[in-house]
Coordinates of C-alpha atoms and ligand atoms in Angstrom, one line a residue:
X867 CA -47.9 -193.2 169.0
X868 CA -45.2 -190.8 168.0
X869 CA -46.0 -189.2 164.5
X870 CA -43.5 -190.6 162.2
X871 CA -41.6 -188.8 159.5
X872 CA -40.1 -190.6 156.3
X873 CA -37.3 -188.5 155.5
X874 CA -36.0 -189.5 151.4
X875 CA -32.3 -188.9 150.9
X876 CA -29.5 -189.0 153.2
X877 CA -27.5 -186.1 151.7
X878 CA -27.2 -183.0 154.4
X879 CA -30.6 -181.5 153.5
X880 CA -32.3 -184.9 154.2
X881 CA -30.3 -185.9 157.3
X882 CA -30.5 -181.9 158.8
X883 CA -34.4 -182.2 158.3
X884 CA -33.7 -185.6 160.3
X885 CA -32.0 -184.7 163.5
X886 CA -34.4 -181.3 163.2
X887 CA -37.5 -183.9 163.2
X888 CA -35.8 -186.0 166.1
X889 CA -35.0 -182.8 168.1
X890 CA -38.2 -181.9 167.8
X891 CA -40.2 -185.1 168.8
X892 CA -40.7 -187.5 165.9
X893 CA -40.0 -190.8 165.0
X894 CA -38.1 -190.2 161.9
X895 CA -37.1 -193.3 158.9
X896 CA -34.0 -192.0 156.5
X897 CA -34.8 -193.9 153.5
X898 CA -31.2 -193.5 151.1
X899 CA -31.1 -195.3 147.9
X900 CA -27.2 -195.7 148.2
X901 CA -25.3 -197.8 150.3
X902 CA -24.1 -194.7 151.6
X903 CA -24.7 -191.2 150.1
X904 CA -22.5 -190.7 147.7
X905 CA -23.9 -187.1 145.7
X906 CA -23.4 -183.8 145.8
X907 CA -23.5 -183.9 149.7
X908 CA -20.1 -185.8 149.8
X909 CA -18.6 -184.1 146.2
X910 CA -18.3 -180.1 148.0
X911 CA -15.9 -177.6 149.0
X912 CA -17.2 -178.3 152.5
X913 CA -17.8 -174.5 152.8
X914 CA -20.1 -173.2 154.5
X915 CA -20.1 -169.7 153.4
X916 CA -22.4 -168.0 155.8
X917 CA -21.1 -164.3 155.2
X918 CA -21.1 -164.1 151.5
X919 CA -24.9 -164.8 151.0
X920 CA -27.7 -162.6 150.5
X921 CA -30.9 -162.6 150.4
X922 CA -33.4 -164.9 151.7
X923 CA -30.6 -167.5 151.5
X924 CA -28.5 -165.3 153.5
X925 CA -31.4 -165.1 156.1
X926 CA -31.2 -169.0 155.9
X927 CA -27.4 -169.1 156.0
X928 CA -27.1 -167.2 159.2
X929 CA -29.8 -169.5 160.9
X930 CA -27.6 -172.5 160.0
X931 CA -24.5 -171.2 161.0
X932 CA -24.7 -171.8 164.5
X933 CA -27.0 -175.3 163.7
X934 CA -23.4 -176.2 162.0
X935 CA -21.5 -175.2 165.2
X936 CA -23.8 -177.3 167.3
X937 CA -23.9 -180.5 165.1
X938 CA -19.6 -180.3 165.1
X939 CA -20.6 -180.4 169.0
X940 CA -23.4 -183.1 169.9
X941 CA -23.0 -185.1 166.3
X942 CA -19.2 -185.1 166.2
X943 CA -19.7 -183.7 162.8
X944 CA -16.2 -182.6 161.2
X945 CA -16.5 -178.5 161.2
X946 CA -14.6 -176.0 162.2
X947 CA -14.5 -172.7 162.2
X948 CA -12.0 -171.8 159.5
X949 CA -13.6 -167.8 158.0
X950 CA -13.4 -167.2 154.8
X951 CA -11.1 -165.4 153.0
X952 CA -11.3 -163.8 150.0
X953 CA -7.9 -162.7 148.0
X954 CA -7.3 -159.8 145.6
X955 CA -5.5 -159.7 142.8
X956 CA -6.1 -156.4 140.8
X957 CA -7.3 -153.3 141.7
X958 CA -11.1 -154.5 140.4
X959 CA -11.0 -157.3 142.8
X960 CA -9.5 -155.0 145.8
X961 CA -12.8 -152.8 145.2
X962 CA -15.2 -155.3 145.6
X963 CA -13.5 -156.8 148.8
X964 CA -13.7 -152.7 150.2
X965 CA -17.0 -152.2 149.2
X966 CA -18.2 -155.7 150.8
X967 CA -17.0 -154.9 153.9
X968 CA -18.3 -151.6 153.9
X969 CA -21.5 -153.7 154.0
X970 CA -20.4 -156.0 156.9
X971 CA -20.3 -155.4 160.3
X972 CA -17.1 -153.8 162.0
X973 CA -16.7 -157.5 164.1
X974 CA -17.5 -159.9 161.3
X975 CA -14.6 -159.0 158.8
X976 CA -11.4 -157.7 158.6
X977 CA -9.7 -156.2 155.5
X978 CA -6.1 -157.3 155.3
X979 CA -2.9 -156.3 153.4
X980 CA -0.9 -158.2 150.9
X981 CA 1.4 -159.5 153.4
X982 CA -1.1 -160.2 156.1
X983 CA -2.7 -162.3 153.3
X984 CA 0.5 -164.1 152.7
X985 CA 0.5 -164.4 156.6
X986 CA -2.6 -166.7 156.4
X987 CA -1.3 -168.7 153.5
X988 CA 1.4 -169.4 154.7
X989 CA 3.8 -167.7 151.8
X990 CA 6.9 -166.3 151.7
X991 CA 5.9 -163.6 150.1
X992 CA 2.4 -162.2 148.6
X993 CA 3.8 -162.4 145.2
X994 CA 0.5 -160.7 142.7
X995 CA -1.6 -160.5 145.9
X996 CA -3.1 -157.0 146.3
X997 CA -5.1 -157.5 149.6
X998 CA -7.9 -159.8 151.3
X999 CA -10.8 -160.2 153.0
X1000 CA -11.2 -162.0 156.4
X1001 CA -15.2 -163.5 156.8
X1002 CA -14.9 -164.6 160.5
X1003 CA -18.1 -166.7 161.3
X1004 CA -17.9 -169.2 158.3
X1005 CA -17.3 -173.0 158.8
X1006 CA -14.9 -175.4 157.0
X1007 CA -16.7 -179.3 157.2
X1008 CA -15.6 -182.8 155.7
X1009 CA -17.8 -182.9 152.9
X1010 CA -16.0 -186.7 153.0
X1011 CA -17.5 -187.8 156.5
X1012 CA -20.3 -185.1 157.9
X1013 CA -23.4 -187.3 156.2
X1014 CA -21.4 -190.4 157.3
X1015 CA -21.3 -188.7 160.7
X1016 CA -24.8 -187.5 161.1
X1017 CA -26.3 -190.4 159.2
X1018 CA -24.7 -192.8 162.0
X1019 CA -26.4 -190.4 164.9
X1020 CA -29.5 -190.6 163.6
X1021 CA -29.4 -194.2 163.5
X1022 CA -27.9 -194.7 166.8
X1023 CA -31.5 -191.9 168.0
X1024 CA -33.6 -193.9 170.0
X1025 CA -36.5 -192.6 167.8
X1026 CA -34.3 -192.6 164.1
X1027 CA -34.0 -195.4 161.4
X1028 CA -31.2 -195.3 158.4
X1029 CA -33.0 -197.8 156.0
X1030 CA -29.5 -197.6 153.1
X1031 CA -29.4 -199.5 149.6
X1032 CA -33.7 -198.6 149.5
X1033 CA -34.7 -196.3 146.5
X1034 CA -38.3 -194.3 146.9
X1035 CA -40.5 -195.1 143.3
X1036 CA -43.7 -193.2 144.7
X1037 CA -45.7 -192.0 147.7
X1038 CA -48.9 -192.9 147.6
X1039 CA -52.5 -191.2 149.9
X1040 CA -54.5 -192.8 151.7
X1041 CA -55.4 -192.9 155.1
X1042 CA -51.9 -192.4 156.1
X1043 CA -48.8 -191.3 153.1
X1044 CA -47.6 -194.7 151.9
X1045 CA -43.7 -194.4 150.9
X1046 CA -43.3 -197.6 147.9
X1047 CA -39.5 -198.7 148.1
X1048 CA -38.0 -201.8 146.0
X1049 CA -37.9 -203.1 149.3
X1050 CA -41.5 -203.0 150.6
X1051 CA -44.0 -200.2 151.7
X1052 CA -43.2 -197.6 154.5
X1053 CA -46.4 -195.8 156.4
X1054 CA -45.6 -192.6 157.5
X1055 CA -47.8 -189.7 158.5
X1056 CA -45.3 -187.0 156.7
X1057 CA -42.9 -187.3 154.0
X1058 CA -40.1 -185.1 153.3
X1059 CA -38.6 -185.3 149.9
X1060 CA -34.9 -184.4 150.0
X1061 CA -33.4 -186.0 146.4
X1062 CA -31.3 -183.2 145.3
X1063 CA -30.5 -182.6 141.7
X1064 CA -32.7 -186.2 141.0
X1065 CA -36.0 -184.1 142.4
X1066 CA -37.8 -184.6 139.0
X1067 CA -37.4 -188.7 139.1
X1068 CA -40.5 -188.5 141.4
X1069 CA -42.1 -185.1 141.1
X1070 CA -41.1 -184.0 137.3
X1071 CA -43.9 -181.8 137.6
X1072 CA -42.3 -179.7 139.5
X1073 CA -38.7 -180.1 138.6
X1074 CA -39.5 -178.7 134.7
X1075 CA -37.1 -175.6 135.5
X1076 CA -34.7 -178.1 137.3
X1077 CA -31.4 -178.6 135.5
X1078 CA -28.4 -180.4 136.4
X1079 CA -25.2 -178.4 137.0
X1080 CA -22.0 -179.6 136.8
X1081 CA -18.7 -178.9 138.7
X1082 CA -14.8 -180.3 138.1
X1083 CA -13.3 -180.4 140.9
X1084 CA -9.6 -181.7 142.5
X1085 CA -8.1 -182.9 145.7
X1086 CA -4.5 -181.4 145.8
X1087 CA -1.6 -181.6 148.1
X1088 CA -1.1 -178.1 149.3
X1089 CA 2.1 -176.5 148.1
X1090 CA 3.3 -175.8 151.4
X1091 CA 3.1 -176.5 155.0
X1092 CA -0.3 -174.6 155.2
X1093 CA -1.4 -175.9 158.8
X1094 CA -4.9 -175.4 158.4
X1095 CA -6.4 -172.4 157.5
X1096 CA -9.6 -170.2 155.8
X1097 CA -11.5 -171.5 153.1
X1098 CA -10.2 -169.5 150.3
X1099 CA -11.7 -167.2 147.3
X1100 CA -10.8 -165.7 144.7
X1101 CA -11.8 -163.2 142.3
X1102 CA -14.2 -165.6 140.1
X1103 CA -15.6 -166.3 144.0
X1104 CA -16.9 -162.7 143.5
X1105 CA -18.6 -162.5 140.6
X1106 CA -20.9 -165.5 141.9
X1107 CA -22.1 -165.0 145.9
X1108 CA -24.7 -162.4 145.6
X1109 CA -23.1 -160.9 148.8
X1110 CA -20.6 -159.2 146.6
X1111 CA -23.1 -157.8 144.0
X1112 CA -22.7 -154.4 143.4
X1113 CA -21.2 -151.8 141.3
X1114 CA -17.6 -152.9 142.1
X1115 CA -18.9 -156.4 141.0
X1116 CA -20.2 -155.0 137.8
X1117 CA -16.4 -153.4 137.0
X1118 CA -15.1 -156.7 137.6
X1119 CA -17.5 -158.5 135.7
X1120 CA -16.4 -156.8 133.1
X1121 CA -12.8 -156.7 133.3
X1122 CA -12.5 -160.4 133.4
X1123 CA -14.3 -160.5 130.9
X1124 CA -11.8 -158.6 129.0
X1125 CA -8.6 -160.2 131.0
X1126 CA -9.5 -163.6 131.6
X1127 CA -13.0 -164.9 128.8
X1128 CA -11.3 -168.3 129.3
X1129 CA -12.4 -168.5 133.1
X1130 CA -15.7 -166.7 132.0
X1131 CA -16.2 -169.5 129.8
X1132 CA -16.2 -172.4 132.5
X1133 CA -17.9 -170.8 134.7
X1134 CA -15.1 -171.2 137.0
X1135 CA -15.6 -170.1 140.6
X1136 CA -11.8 -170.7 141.7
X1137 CA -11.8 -171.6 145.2
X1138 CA -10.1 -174.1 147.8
X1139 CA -11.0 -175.3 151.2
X1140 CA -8.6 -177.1 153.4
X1141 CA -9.1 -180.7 154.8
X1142 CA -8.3 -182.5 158.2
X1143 CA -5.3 -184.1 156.3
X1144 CA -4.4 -180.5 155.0
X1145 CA -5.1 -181.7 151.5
X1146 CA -7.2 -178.8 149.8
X1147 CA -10.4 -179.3 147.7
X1148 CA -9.6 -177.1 144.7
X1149 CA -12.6 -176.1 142.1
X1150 CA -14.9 -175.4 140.6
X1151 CA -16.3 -175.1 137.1
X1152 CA -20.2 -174.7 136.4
X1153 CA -21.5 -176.3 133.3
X1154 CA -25.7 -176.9 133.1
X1155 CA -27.1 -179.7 131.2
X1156 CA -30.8 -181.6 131.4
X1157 CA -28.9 -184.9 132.3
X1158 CA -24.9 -184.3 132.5
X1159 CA -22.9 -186.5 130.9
X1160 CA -20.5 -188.1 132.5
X1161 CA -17.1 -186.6 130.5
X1162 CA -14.5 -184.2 132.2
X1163 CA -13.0 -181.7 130.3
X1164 CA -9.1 -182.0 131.3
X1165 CA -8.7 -178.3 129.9
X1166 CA -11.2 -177.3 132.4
X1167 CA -9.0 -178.9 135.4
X1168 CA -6.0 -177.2 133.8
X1169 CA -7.5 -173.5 133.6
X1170 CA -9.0 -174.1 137.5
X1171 CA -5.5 -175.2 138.9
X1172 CA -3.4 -173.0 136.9
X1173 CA -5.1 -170.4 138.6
X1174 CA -5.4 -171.8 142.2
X1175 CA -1.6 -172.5 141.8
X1176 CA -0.8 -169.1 140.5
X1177 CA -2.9 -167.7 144.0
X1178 CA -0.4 -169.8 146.1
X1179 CA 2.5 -169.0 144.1
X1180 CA 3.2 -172.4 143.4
X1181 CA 4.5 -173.7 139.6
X1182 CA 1.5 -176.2 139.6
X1183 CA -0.2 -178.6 142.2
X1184 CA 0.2 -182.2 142.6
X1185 CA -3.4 -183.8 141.8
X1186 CA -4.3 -186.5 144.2
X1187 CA -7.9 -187.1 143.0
X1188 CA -10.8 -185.6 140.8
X1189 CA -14.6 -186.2 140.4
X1190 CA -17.4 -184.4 138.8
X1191 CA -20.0 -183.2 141.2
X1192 CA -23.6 -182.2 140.1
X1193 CA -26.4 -180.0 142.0
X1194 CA -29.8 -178.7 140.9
X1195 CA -29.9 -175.6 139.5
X1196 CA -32.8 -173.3 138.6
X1197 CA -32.8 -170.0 136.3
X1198 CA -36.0 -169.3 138.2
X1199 CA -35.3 -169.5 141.9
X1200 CA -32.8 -170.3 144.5
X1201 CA -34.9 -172.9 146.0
X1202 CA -37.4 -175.6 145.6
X1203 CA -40.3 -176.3 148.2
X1204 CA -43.6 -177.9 147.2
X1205 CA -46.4 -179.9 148.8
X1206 CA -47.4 -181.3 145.8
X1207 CA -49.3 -183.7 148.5
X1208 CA -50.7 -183.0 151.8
X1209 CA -48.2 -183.7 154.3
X1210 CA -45.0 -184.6 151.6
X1211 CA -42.6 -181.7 151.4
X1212 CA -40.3 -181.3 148.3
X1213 CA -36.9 -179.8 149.5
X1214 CA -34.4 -178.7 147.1
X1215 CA -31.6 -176.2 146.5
X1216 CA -31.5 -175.2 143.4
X1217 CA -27.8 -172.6 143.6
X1218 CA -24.9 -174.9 144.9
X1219 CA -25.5 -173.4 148.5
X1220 CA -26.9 -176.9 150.3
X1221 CA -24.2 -177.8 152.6
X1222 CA -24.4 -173.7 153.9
X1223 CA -28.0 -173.5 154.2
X1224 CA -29.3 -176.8 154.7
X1225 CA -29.5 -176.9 158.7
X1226 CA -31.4 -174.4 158.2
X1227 CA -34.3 -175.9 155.8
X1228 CA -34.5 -178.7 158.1
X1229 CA -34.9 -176.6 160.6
X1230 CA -37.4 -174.1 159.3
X1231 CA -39.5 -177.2 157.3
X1232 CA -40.0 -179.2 161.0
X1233 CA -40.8 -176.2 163.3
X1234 CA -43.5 -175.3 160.4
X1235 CA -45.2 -178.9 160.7
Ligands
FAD1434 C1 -18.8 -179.9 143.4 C2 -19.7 -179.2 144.3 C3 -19.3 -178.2 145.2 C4 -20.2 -177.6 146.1 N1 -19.7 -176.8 147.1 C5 -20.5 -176.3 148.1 C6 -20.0 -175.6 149.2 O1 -18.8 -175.5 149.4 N2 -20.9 -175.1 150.0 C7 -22.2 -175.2 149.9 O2 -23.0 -174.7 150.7 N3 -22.7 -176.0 148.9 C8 -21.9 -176.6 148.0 N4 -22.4 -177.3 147.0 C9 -23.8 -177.6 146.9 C10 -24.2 -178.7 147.9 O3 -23.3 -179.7 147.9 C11 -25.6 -179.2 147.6 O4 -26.5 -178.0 147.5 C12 -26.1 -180.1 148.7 O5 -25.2 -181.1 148.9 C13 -27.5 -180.7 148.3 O6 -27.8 -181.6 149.3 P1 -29.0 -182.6 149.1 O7 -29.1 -183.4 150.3 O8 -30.2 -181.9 148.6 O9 -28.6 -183.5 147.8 P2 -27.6 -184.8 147.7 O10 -26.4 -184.7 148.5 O11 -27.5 -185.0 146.3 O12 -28.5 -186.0 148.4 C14 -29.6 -186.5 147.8 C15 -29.7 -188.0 148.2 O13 -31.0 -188.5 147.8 C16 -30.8 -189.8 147.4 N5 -31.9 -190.2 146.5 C17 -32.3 -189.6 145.3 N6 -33.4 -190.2 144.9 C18 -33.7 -191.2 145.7 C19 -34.8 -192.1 145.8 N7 -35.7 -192.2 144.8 N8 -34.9 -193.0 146.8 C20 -33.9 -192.9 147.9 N9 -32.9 -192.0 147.8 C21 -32.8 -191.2 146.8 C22 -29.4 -189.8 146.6 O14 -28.9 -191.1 146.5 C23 -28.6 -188.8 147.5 O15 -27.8 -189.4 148.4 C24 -21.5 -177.9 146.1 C25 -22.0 -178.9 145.1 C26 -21.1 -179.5 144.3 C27 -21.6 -180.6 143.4

């Protein structure tokens, strides 16, 4: 018989851990306690921002990038390659864009003026735009259809199972791992454990350091006829990815904190991607709690697209939706995996870099089996 892998949660680290098992072999169930999955795996930017991480998670970012590539290809997933681009405002932001890409190899970015930035965005004119940066290898996805996608290939695998609607209450040993659903028992001979920011439901022993971080965010119609371009950061982008760390960094950190403590004070990271209906997905705001309540601050949403507008040079942007998006988050580490039983694997990330690195866990959990 084919070992058989019980995969639990059908957000992208769950599902890439799924086609990885299925590539490599197994017979693979996708146990998903939502009709469909409906958490931080649909909520994102989308982004997967490859070139701006460092670190193991860089390592792990680079080894998903082309997994992304590949799924757009054989799973129909919705990704494209967009790059990144970061935009300056102020001189402190222009030196962290010159020293990052005094960092990055010659044919992976391209430092741009003000008006070829206003080039890509489409504007008349670059308005407070300084200069850019062009990331060329990173991926823009439909955070609203790539788990719908892969979750339907898996199911259609000869050797793969979606089992929706089915929540997980324990895993019990034995002579094989028993998975114990509100719908009846599962045997399996591995578990993986892929529950996002809800990783301490089952295993709160492990999760103690595990807090819930939460994110406004907006769908907007863009400003302009943008046809569809890079995902796009700002200078909040650079005082978060640890790609731009650095002296520069430091400066900047420290000017905003002088210029702008009202950004500071969110957390904001203000950022957009661009959708297949050329809608943008315009955030975020980071705000950590044990269990997050459910209460958006509309003063939050106002700081966020004041400032994405005043990027495009736009008076203000037309809001077609909002939601509140949570991941797990750590002060401790950048990501969670445990064998807290033989043969069950605890996967979490715990920085809001899943959808960019989670090909890559599946990857790296299965070929370690
Ligand atoms: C607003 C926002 C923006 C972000 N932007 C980006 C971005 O642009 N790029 C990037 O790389 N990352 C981004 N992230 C982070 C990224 O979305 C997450 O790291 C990633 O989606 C986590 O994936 P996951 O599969 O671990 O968790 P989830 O997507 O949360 O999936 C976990 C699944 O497990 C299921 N589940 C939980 N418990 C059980 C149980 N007991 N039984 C059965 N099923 C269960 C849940 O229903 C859920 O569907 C963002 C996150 C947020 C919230």
């Amino acid at each position: 018989m084919t070992s058989h892998i019980a995969i639990v949660g059908a957000g992208i680290v769950g599902l890439s851990h799924a086609v990885a098992a299925l590539d490599a072999g197994y017979r693979v169930t996708v146990i998903e306690e939502g009709s469909a999955a409906q958490l931080a795996s649909i909520r994102n930017f989308g982004h997967v921002c490859t070139s701006v991480q460092a670190g193991e998670v860089g390592e792990l970012a680079r080894e998903a990038n082309p997994i992304w590539r590949s799924l757009a290809e054989r799973a129909g997933v919705e990704a494209r390659v967009s790059g990144t681009l970061a935009v300056a405002r102020s001189a402190a932001e222009e030196a962290v864009l010159v020293e990052l890409a005094g960092r990055t190899a010659a044919n992976e970015r391209e430092l741009l003026t003000a008006q070829q930035v206003a080039r890509e965005l489409r504007l008349a004119e670059p308005g407070a735009i300084r200069a850019g940066l062009m990331l060329a290898g990173d991926l823009t996805a439909n955070p609203r259809t790539v788990v719908a996608d892969l979750a339907a290939w898996v199911d259609a695998h000869e050797r793969g199972e979606m089992r929706f609607s089915t929540s997980v209450r324990g895993i019990r040993e034995g002579q094989h791992l028993t998975v114990e659903t509100n719908r009846g028992d599962i045997a399996a001979d591995r578990v993986i454990v892929a529950t996002g920011h809800l990783v301490g439901r089952l295993f709160p022993e492990l999760a103690e350091d595990v807090r819930e971080c939460v994110l406004q965010m907006a769908r907007v119609r863009a400003p302009h006829d943008m046809g569809l371009g890079p995902a796009v950061l700002s200078g909040t982008s650079m005082l978060r990815y640890g790609a731009f760390a650095g002296p520069a960094q430091e400066a900047l950190r420290a000017e905003t904190a002088r210029i702008r403590p009202d950004l500071l004070d969110i957390g904001a990271n203000v950022m957009f991607t661009q959708q297949p209906d050329g809608t943008l997905l315009v955030g975020d705001s980071h705000d950590y709690f044990d269990t997050a309540p459910p209460f958006l601050d509309e003063r939050w949403s106002e700081l966020l697209l004041a400032d994405a507008a005043a990027l495009l040079g736009a008076p203000r942007l037309e809001v077609l939706e909002r939601w509140q998006g949570i991941y797990a988050s750590s002060s401790e580490r950048e990501l969670l995996r445990e064998q807290p039983i033989p043969g069950v694997h605890v996967v979490t990330v715990t920085t809001g870099i899943g959808m960019t690195i989670g090909p890559a866990l599946g990857a790296r959990t299965i070929a370690a089996l």
